[in-house]
XYZ file of C-alpha atoms in Angstrom:
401
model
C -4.496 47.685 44.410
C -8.244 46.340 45.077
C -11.253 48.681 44.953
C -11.164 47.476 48.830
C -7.549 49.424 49.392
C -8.469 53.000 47.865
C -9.387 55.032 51.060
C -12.443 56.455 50.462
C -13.679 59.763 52.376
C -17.142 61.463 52.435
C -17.613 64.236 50.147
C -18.027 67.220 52.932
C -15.190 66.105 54.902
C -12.695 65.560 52.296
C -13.571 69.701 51.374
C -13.700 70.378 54.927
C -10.096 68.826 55.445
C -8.940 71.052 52.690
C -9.689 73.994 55.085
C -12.203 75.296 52.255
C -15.473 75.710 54.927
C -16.881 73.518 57.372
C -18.910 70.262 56.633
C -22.181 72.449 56.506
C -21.189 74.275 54.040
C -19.616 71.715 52.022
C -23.203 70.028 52.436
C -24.712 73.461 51.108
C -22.771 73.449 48.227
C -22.720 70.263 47.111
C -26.634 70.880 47.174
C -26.278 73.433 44.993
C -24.504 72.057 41.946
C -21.514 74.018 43.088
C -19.229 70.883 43.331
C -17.857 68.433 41.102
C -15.734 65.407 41.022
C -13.929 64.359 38.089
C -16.003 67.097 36.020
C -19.396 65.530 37.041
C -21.726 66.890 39.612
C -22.269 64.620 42.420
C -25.190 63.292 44.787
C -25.227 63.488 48.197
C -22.751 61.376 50.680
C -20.953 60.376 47.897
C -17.106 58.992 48.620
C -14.059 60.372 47.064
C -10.229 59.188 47.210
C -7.395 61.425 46.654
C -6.711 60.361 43.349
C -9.957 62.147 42.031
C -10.067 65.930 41.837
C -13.123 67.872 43.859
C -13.395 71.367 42.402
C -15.348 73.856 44.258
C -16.926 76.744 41.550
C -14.952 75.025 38.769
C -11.667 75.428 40.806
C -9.615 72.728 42.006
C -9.650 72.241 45.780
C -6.155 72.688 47.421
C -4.223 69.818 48.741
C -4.666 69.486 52.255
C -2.902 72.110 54.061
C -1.479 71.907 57.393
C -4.231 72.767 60.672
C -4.084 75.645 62.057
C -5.073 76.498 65.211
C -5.096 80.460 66.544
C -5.702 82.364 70.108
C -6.769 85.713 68.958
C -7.395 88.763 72.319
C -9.703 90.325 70.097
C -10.122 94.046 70.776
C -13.563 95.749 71.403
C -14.927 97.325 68.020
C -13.852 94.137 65.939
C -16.298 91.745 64.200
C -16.020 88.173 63.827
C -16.722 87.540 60.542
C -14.831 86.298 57.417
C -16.746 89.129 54.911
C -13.977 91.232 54.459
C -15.800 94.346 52.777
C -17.339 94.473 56.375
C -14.489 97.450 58.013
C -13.078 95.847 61.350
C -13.172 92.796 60.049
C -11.662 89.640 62.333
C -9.707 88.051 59.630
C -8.157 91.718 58.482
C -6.518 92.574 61.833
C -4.789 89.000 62.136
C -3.816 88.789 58.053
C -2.527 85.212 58.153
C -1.575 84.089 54.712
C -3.847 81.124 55.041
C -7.769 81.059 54.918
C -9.066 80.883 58.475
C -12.598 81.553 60.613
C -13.598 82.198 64.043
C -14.725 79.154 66.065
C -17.722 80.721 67.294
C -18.269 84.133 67.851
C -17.778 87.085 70.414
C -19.869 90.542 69.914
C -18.240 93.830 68.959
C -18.440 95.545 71.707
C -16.988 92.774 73.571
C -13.178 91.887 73.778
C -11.035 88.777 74.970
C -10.317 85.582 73.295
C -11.096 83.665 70.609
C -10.146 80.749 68.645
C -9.448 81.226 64.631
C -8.502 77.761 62.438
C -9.161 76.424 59.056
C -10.126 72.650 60.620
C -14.099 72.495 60.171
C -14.562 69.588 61.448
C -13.201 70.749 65.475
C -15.203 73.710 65.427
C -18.257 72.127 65.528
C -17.148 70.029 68.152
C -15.806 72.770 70.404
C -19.275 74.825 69.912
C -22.037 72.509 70.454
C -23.694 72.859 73.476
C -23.905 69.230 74.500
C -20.405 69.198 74.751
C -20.427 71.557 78.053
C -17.142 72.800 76.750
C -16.752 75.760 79.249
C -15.775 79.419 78.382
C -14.908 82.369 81.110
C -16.147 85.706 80.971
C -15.175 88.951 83.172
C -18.154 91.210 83.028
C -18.870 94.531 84.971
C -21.659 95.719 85.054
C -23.668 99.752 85.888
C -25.525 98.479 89.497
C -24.002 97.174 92.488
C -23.572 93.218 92.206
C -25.404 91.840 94.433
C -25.599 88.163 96.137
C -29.167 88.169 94.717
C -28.001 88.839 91.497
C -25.367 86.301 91.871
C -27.923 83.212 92.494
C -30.058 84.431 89.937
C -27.959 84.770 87.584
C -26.295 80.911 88.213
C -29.314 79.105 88.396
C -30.694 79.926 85.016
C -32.716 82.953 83.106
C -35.302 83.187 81.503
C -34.632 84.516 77.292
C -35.025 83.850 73.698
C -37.656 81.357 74.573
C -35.537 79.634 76.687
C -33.992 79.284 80.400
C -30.220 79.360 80.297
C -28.353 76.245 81.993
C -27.215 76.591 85.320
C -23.291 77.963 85.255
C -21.151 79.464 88.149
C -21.045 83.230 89.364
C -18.886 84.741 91.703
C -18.208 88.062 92.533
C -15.146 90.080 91.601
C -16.030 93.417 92.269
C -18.585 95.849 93.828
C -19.361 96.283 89.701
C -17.760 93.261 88.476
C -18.356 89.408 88.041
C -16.848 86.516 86.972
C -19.166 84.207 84.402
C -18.542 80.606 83.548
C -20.924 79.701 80.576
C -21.424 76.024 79.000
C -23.842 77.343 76.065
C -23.413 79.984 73.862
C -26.774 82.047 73.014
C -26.882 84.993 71.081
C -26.062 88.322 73.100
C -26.150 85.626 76.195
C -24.839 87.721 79.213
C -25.942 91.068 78.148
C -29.332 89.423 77.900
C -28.869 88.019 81.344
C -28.402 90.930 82.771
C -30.797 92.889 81.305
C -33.219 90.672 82.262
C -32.282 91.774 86.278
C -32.509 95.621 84.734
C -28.353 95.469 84.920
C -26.449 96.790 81.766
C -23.370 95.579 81.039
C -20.744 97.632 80.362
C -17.463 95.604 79.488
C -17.794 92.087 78.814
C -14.435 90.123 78.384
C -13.672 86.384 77.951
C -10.447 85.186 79.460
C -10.500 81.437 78.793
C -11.764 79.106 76.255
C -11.263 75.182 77.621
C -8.132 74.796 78.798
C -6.803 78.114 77.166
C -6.383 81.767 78.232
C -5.292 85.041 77.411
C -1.771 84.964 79.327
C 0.691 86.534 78.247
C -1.476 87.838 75.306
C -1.980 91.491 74.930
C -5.321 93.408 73.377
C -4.946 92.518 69.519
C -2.404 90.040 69.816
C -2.559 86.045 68.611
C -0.199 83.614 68.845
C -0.757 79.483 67.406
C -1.825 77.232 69.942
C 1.092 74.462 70.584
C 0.387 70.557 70.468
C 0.098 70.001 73.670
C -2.576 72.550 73.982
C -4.217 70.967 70.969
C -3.297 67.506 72.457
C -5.613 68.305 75.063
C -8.387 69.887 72.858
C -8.960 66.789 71.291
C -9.091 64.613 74.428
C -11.815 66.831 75.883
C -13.991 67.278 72.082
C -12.480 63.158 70.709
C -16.661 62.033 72.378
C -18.089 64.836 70.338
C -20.238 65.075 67.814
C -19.523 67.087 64.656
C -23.371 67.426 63.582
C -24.190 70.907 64.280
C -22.825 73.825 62.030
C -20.835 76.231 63.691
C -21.988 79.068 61.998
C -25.788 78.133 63.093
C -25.254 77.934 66.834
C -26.207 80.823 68.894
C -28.495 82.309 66.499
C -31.904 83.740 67.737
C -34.129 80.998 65.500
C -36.971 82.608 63.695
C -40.631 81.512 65.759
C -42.189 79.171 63.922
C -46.000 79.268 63.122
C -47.249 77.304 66.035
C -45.580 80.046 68.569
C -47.721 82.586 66.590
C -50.909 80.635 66.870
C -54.445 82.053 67.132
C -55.256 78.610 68.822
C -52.780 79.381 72.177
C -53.469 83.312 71.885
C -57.792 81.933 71.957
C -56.758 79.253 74.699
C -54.989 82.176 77.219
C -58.033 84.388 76.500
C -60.258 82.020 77.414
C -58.220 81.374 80.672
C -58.198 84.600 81.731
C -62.300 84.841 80.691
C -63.562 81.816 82.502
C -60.812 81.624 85.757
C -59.148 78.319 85.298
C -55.038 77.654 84.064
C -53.112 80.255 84.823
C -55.496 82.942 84.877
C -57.522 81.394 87.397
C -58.886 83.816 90.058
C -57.094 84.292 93.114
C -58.974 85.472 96.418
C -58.027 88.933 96.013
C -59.260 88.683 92.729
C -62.739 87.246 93.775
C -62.678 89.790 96.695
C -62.181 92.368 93.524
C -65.249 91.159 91.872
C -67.901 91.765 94.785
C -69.044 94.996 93.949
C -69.926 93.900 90.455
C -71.620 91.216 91.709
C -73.400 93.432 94.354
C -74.567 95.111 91.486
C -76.627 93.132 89.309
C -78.428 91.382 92.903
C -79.388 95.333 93.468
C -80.442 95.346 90.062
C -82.321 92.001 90.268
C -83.822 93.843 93.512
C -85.116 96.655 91.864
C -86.015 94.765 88.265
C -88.121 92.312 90.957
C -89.870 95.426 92.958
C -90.979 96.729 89.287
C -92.329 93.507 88.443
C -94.451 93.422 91.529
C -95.758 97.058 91.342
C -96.751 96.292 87.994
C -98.656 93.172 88.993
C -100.473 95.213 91.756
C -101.335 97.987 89.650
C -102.686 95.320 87.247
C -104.582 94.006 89.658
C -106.414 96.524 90.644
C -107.419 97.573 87.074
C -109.032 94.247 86.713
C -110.561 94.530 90.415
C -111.964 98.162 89.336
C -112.857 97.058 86.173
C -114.692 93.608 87.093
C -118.450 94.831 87.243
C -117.619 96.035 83.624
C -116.565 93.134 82.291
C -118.939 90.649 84.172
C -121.685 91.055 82.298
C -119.390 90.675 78.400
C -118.128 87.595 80.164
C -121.473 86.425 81.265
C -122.880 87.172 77.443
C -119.391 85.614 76.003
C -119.853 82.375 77.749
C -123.542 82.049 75.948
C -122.139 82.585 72.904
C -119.116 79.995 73.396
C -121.775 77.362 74.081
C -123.738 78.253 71.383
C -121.132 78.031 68.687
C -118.496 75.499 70.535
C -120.342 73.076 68.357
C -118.564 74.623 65.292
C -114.988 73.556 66.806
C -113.686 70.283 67.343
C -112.763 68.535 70.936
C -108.813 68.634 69.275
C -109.244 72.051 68.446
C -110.447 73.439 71.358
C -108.362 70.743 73.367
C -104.714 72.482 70.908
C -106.165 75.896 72.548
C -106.694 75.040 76.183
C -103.249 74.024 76.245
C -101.640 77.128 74.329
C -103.585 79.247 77.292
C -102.444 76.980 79.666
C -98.441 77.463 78.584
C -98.797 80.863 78.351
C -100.293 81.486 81.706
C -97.584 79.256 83.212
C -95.195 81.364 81.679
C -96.601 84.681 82.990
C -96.049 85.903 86.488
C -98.854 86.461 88.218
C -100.652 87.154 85.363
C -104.320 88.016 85.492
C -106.890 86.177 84.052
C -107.953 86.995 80.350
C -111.541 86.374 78.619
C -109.468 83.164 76.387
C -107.936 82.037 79.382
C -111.609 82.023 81.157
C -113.175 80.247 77.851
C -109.831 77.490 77.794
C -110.730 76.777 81.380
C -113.884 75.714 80.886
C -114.052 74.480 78.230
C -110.976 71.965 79.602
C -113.050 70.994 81.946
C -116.098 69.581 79.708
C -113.520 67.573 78.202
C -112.479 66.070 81.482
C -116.354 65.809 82.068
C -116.508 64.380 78.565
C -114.302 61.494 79.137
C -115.848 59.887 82.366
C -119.826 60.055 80.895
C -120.721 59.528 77.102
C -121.403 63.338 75.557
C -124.760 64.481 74.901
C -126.172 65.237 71.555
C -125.585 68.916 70.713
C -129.258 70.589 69.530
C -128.929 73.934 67.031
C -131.489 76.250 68.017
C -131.867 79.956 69.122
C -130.424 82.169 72.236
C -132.545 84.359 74.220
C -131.096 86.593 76.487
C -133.483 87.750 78.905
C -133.317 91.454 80.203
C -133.072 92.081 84.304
């Protein structure tokens, strides 16, 4: 026999067939040096054949055992779990002498049925959401069911970061509704509900696929036959086997850009500067009138001030004009007499600091510098059309009136 005629098998699946865990766990221990072939720790998506021996933990893998496949009416107060130190444990209250796990899951406080096996590999298959495998759920409920209720509920809510997929809702009851699901999120229909301010209080699944809970009593099980398992295939044989059972359905932790300062900054500044989804809305612009009513009183009352001041100003310089005429009238001797000390730049840099600042006052009155600047910008205009005249040094008389 060739190289060519051993039948070779991928690592994970040949444990997987064994009925030791799924292919995601096989993956996660092979990862962790937990499994060998032939004594020797393997790499990933390495092949095997049955003639070499896979140990698991330095045990020997079982032969492959024969599939089974279980419908479980699991009673309210059990958990679906294969840790048997947890008390009301799934794989306790069936006690089948072979190693099984729930295909999926189904809360405590909820009941109905649910599919055990020790095949890995179809569990995947029958879980993933993808698949639109569909599952049926009787559900009352503490309000009256309502048809609002009803086409809210079908055409998708709003939880865990997500909008459920559209599914089918009828009523059954005044308190009591019939659910037909195609995903499988954590806590999915008691989520649902209390999303409409409902709280649920039985949930039950009746049918899984092409199987129900006929002729099955609370805490019974019985092995699904091959025809039922015949069919199974057919409606999972397109499936893919990629996503880990025990993964799906799980609330996923929020990852660091859902928790970003940047988004949190980008909403505030939405809701500061009225665009996005905080933009304002006519009530809220009608809201904001008083406010804006007022800063124009303010701006009223801020401009009357302004304009008292400048009158009372006024009239300190009209009442106090005789006063100053005659220091003005000495100052502007003295300016001529020593203007010869600055230079045309100088006094030109000056004339042009006065001028700013008396464009920048309002109504500002005028000031002894801002009488000198004004003159003495207008020699320099003077001094640019005609050729200046010597300057002579000599001696100021003022003459007395």
């Amino acid at each position: 026999m060739t190289q060519q005629d051993i039948k070779l098998t991928r690592l994970n699946k040949y444990i997987s067939d064994t009925g030791y865990c799924s292919r995601r766990e096989a993956d996660r221990l092979i990862e962790q040096g937990r499994v060998t072939i032939n004594g020797k720790i393997p790499e990933m998506g390495t092949k095997v054949s049955d003639d070499d021996v896979v140990s698991v933990n330095g045990k020997p893998v079982k032969e492959k055992q024969k599939r089974i496949y279980i419908a479980l009416n699991k009673p309210a107060g059990i958990t679906c779990t294969t840790e048997r130190h947890i008390q009301g444990n799934v794989i306790d209250l069936i006690d089948y002498n072979t190693r099984i796990f729930p295909i999926g899951r189904l809360d405590k406080p909820s009941e109905g049925l649910i599919f055990l096996t020790n095949d890995g590999d179809i569990v995947n298959k029958i879980l993933r959401a993808g698949n639109a495998h569909e599952k049926e759920y009787m559900v009352k409920v503490d309000s009256t069911v309502t048809d609002r209720f009803l086409k809210d509920m079908a055409r998708g809510v709003p939880i865990l970061d997500t909008v459920t997929k559209p599914c089918k809702v009828t009523r059954e009851g005044r308190f009591e509704f019939k659910i037909i699901l195609t995903q499988g999120l954590n806590q999915q229909i008691r989520r649902m509900c209390e999303h409409f301010g409902f709280q649920v209080k039985s949930l039950t699944r009746t049918r899984i696929m092409n199987i129900d809970m006929q002729g099955l009593k609370t805490g019974d099980w019985r092995l699904l036959t091959d025809k039922e398992m015949a069919e199974i295939n057919s409606m999972v044989e397109s499936s893919s086997s990629t996503e880990e059972a025990s993964d799906y359905g799980q609330e996923k932790p929020k990852t660091k850009s859902q928790h970003s300062k940047r988004g949190v900054n980008s909403a505030a500044r939405q809701k500061r500067f009225g665009y996005g989804d905080y933009a304002a809305t006519p009530g809220q612009v009608e809201s904001d009138a008083p406010a804006t009513d007022f800063w124009s009183d303010n701006q009223q009352e801020a401009s009357t001030s302004v304009d008292e001041q400048d009158d009372s100003t006024t009239n300190f310089w009209t009442e106090n004009a005789k006063a100053n005429a005659s220091v003005i009238e000495e100052s502007n001797h003295v300016v001529e007499d020593n203007s010869a000390s600055f230079s045309d730049e100088q006094i030109a840099s000056r004339a042009r600091f006065e001028s700013a600042q008396k464009r920048k006052s309002h109504k500002k009155p005028a000031t002894r510098f801002s009488i000198i600047a004004d003159r003495e910008k207008a020699k320099l205009a003077n001094a640019k059309s005609e050729p200046a005249a010597p300057r002579v040094k000599g001696t100021l008389t003022l003459k007395k009136k």
